[in-house]
Structure formats: C-alpha cells, structure tokens
Coordinates of C-alpha atoms and ligand atoms in Angstrom, one line a residue:
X1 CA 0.0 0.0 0.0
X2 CA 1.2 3.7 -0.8
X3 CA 2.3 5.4 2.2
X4 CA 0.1 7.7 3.7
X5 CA 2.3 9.3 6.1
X6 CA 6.0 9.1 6.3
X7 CA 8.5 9.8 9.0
X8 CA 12.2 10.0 9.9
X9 CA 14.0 9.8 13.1
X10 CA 16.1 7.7 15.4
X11 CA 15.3 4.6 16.5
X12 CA 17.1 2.4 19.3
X13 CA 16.6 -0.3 22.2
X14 CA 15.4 0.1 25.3
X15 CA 16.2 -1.8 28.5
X16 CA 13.8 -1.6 31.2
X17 CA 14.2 -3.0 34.6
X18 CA 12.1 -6.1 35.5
X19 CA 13.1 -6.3 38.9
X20 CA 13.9 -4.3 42.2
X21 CA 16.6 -1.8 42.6
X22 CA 16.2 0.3 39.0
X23 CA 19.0 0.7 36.6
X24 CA 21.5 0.7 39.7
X25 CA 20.3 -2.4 41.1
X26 CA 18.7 -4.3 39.0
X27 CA 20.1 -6.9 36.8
X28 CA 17.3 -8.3 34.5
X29 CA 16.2 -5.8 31.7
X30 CA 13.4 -6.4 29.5
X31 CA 14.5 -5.5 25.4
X32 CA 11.8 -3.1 23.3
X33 CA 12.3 -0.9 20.9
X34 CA 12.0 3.1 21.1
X35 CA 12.2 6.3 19.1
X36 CA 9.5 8.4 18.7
X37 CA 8.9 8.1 14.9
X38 CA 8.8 4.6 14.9
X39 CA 6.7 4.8 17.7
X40 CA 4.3 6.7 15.6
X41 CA 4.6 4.8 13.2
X42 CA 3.4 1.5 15.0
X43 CA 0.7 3.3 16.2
X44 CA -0.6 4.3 13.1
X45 CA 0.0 0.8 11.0
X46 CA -1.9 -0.7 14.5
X47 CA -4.8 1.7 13.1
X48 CA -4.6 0.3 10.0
X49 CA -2.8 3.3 8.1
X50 CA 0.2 2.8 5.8
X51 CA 3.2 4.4 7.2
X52 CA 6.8 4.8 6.4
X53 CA 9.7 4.7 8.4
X54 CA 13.1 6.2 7.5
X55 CA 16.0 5.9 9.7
X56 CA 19.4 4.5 9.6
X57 CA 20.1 1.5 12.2
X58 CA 23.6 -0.6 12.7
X59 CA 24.0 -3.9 10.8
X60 CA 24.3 -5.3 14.3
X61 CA 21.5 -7.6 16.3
X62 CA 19.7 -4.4 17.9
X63 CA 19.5 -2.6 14.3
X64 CA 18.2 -6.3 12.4
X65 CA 15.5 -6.6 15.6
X66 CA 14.4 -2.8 15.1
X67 CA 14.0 -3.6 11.0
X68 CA 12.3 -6.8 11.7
X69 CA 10.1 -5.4 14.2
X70 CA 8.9 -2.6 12.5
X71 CA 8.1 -4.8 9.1
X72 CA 6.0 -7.2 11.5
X73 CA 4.3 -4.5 12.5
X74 CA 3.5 -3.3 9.1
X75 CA 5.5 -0.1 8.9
X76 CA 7.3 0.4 5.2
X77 CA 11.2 0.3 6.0
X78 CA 12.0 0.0 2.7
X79 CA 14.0 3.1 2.5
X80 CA 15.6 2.6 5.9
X81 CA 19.6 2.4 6.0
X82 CA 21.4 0.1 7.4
X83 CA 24.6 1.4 8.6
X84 CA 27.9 -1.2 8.6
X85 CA 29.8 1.6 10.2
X86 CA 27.8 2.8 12.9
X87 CA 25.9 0.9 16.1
X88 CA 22.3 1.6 16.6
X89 CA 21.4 3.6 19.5
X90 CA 20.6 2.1 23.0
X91 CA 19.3 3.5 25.8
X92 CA 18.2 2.4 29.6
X93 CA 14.7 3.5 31.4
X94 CA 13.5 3.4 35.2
X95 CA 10.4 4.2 35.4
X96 CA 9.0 5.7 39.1
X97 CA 6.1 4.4 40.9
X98 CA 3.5 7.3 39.4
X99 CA 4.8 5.9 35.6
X100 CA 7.0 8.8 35.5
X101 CA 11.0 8.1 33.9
X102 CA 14.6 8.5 34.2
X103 CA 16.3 7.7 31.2
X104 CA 20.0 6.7 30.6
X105 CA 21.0 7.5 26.3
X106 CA 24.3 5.8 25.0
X107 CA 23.4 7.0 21.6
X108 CA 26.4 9.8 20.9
X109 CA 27.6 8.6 17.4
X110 CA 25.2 6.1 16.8
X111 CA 24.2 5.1 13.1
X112 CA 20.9 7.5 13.6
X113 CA 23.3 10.5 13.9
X114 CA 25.2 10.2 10.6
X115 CA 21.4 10.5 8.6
X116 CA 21.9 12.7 6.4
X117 CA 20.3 14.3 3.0
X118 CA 21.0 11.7 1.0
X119 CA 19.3 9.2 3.0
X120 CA 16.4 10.8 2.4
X121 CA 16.4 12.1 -1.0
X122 CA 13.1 10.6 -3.1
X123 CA 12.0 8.6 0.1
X124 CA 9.5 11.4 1.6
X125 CA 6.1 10.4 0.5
X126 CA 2.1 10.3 1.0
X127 CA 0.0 13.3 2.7
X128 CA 1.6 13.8 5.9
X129 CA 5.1 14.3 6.8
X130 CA 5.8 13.7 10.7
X131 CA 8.9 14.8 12.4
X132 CA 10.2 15.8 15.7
X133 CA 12.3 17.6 17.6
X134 CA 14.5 14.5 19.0
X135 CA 16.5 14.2 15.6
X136 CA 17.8 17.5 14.8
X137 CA 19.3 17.1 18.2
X138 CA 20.9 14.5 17.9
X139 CA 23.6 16.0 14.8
X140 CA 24.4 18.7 12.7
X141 CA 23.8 16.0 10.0
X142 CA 20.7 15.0 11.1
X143 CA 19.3 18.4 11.3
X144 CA 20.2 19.1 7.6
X145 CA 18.3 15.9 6.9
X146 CA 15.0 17.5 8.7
X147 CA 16.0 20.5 7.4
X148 CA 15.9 18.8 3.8
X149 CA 12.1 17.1 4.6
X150 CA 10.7 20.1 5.7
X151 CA 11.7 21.2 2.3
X152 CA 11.2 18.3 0.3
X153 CA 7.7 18.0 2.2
X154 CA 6.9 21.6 1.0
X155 CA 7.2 20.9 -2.6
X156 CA 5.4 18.5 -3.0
X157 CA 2.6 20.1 -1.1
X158 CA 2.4 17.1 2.0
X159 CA 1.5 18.3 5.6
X160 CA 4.0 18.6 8.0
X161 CA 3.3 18.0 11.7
X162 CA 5.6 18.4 14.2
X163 CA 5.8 17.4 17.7
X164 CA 8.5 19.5 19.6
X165 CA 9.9 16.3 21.6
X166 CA 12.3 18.3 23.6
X167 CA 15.0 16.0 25.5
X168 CA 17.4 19.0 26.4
X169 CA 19.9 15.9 27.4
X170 CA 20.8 15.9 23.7
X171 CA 21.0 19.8 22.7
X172 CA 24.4 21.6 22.9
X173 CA 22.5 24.3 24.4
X174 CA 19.5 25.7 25.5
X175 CA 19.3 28.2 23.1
X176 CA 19.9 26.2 20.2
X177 CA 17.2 23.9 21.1
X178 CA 14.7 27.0 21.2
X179 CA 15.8 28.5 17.9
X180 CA 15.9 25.4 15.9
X181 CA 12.2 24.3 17.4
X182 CA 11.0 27.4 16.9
X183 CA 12.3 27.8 13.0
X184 CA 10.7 23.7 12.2
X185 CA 7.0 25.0 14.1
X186 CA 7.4 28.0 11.8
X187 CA 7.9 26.2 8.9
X188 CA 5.1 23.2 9.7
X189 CA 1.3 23.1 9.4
X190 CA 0.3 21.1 12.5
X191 CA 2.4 21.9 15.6
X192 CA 1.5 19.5 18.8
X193 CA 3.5 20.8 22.3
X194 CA 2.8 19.8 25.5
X195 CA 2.3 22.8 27.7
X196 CA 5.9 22.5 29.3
X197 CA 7.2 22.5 25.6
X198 CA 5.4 25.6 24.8
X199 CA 6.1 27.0 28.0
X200 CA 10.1 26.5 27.3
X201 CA 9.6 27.4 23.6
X202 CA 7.2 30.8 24.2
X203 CA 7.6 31.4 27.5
X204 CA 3.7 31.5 28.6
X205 CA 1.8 28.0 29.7
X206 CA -1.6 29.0 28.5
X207 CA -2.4 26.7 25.9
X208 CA -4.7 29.5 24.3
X209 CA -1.5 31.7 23.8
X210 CA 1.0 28.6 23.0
X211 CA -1.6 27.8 20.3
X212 CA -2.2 31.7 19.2
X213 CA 1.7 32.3 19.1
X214 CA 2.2 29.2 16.9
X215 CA -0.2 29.8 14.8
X216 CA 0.9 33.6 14.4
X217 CA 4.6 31.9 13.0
X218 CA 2.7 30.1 10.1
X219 CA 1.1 26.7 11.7
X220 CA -2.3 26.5 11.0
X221 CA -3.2 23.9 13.7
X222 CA -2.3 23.6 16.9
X223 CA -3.0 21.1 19.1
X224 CA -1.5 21.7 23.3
X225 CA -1.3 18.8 24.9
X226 CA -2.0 18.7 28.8
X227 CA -1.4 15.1 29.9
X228 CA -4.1 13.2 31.7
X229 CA -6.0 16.4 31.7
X230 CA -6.9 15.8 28.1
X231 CA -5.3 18.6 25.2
X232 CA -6.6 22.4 23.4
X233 CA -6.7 22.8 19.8
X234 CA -7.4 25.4 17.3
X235 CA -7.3 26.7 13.8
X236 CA -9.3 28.3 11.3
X237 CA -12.7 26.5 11.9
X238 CA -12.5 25.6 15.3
X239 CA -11.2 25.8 19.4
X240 CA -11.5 23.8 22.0
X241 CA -10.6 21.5 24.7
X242 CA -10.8 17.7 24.6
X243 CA -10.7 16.1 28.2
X244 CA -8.4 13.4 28.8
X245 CA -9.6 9.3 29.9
X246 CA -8.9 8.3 33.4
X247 CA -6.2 5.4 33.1
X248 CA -3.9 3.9 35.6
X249 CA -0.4 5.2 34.4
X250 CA 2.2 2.4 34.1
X251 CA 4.4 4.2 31.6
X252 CA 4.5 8.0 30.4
X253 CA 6.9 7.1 27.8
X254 CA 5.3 7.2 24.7
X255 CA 1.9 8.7 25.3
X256 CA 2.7 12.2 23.4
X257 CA 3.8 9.4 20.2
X258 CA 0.4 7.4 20.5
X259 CA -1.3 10.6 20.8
X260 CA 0.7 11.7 17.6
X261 CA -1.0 8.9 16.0
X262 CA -3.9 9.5 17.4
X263 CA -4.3 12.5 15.7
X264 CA -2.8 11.6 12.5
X265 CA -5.2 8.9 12.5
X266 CA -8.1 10.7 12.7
X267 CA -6.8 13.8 9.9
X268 CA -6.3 10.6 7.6
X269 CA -10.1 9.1 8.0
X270 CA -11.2 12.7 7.5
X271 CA -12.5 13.7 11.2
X272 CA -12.6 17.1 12.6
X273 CA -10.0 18.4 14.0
X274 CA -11.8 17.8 17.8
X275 CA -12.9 14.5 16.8
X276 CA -9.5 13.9 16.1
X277 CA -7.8 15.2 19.1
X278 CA -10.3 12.9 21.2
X279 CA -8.6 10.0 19.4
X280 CA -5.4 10.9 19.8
X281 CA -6.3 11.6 23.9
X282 CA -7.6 7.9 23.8
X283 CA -4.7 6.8 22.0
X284 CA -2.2 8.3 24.9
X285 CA -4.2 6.9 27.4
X286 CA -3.9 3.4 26.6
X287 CA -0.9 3.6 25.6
X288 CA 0.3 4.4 29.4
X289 CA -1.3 1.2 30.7
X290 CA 1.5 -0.7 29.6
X291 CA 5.1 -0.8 29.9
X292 CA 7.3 -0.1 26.9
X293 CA 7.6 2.7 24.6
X294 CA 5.1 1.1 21.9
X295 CA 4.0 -2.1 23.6
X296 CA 1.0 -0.1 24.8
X297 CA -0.7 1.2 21.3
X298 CA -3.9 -0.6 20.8
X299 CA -5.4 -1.6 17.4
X300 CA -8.4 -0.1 15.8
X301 CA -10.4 -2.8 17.2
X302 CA -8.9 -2.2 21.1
X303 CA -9.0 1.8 20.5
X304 CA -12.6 1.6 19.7
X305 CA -13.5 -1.0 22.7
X306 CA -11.8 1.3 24.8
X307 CA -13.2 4.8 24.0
X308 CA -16.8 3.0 23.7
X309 CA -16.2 1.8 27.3
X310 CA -15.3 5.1 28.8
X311 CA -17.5 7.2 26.9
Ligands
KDG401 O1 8.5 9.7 22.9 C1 9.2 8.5 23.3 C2 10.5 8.5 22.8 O2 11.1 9.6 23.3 C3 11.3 7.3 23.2 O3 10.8 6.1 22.6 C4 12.8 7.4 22.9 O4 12.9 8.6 20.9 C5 13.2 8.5 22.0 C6 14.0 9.6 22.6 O5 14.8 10.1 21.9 O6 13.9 9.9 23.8

C-alpha cells in the first residue's frame, strides 16, 4: 500500500528493569524498541494506516530486531539504511512508581546521527510528513536531513506535523534547542506541544497563547497537549478542549507518540480536528497502561473498545 504518512528519526533499544533496585540495582532488563517516529509509526500501522519509516540503524543484532520489528508490525522500511559503520542507539529507562521516567541514552555517534540528506532524497512520500524535535538534536547531520524534509515536504505540497519532543539531554545548548524548534514549528502546518514545551519554547503555559503564538509563525493547527488532563486545539474553523480518559499510568513514555497517532489517524479518516484530538487523547491513554515505549498502542479494534467503554 502507498504510504500515507512518512517519517524520519532515530530509533534504538530500550532496556527496562524487570526487577527491584532500578538501573543501579537491578540486573534483569526487558528489550523493546524506542524512538518516537517509529513509535508513531506503529501506532498508526496498528490503526490500519500505511506508514513509512526512514531511519538509519547498525547492521548489528539491535538494528536487524528494530528492521524486523517494525516490518511485523506493518510499517514500510523499505528506504531505511542500514549502517555497517555505525551501532544503533541504546538507551536504559526506570520508570517511578507514578509511571513517570529516568532515562539513561548511550546514543552519541550512533548510526541514527550520521542520517543525512541523502538518505532521504526521493524517500518522503504520502500526505503527511511527521517529524520531531529529537532528531535534529541528535547531529548537525541530522538536522540538515530535517531540514531537507521540511523542504522536500513543502514541494510536493504534503502536511507537515511536528511534535517538539524536547530532550534538552541531547542539545548543545538551550538556546539552540529553542531556535531550531521554533524555526521547524514556523515552517510546519500542525504543531502538537505539551504545555511545558510551549512553556520553554514561548515562554507562557496557557495553551490559548502557546496555540495563538504558533499559529501567528505560520502553523495552522495547533494542538496543546496537557497530559491526563486531556489537550486544546485550534485553527481556522475551530477551538477547543478535549478532556483526557482516566487510566492507571504504568508508563509515560510514549503517550505524546500514540497521541501523535492518534491524531494523525483521525486527519487521515477525515474527522474534525476535535474529533481527532479525542482519538489521539484515547490513543495516549492506553498507551500508558502498559510498559514499553510502543508495547501499549492498541489496534483499531482495542482503541474503539476502549473509547466505547469510557465514553
Ligand atoms: O517519545 C518517546 C521517545 O522519546 C522514546 O521512545 C525514545 O525517541 C526516544 C528519545 O529520543 O527519547
């Protein structure tokens, strides 16, 4: 199937603890695989949407199990690289008792961080581009690729959404991280913060103004996202606030990605934008029921048991 969306970004393993002591003391780690975009990406093929991947992964075990895994899943690798030179990204999670996590990265010169503009030229595809904050972070390379798909995206006249994903672990500086975010919202038509993002980015943590500013620099939707609270959303036609599903939270990690897919998902079957954002709120919610950064995204079938049961 033609993609409908496509995406680009890094993906790696995670190791979680699976007993006592957290990364310190425990000694038995359960595998899974992480990175935003891929995340999204799961989460849309679990909806039944055609998504592809790009990203660039070691020829090592952890890079064949990310490929593999993401082709089970249904996702459209076939423009991923695999990188003979490079090791794929890793990083380590303890999560606290409220679901909340501490995360160790060991991704500093991984295969992810030498993508570049090549790797992407011809690959960018379908209606929807989605990208994130997390890769141009991670290289000067990497944000020349985004750079590129922003551009690449304009042309040939696909939507670009962008979720901020700030991990200020993985920016030089501060003020980097702002500029760059800010120049990618400018230059994207559906802009999806959490408060805190827009907070750092804008400096106010009313999701009326976040939503008003962004819009001001050229994105024509905005969607704030509050957590368990639920998210606000604007543009053109309409405003308003979609309130969050009462879940117990096993695992933050993850929920702004299934809520990314949420939304996508919804855009794609031709919703409103409210009706959308109330998917993509159910989508985060389940999606923190479980452990794992993707483990937790439910298929169309699950989504729709779910929202029918807590309507
Ligand atoms: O949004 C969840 C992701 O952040 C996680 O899966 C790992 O991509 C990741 C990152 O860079 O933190």
């Amino acid at each position: 199937m033609y993609p409908q969306v496509s995406t680009v970004g890094e993906s790696m393993v995670v190791f979680t603890p699976v007993t006592e002591g957290g990364l310190e003391g425990s000694s038995c780690f359960q595998r899974g695989l992480a990175g935003a975009e891929s995340n999204v990406s799961i989460g849309l093929a679990r909806l039944g949407h055609s998504v592809r991947w790009i990203g660039r992964v070691g020829t090592d075990e952890f890079g064949r199990y990310i490929l593999g895994t993401l082709q089970r899943e249904g996702v459209d690798v076939s423009n991923a690289i695999a990188d003979a030179a490079h090791q794929t990204g890793v990083y380590f999670k303890e999560i606290s008792e409220t679901g909340e996590a501490n995360v160790r990265y060991y991704r500093r010169n991984s295969a992810a961080s030498y993508l570049s503009v090549d790797n992407l030229t011809g690959c960018l595809t379908g209606q929807y581009l989605f990208v994130t904050g997390i890769t141009p972070a991670i290289s000067h390379s990497a944000g020349s690729a985004i750079d590129y798909a922003l551009h690449d995206a304009r042309t040939q006249n696909m939507t670009i959404v962008f979720d901020p994903n700030i991990r200020l672990g993985l920016w030089e500086n501060t003020s980097l991280a702002r500029e760059t975010l800010l120049q990618i919202a400018a230059r994207s038509d559906i802009v999806l913060p959490g408060v805190s993002e827009g907070n750092f980015l804008l400096g106010t943590s009313d999701p009326a103004e976040i939503a008003r500013s962004l819009r001001a620099m050229g994105a024509e939707r905005v969607v704030v996202k509050l957590g368990r609270v639920g998210a606000y959303y604007e543009d053109q036609q309409e405003v308003g606030f979609s309130p969050g599903f009462a879940v117990k939270q096993l695992d933050a990690v993850g929920a702004g990605d299934a809520f990314a897919a949420g939304l996508l998902s919804g855009l794609l079957d031709g919703l409103f934008l409210g009706n959308a954002v109330r998917r993509a709120c159910a989508m985060g919610a389940v999606a923190v029921t479980a452990v794992g950064d993707c483990e937790g995204l439910p298929t169309r079938n699950e989504l729709e048991r779910f929202i029918a049961e807590h309507e």
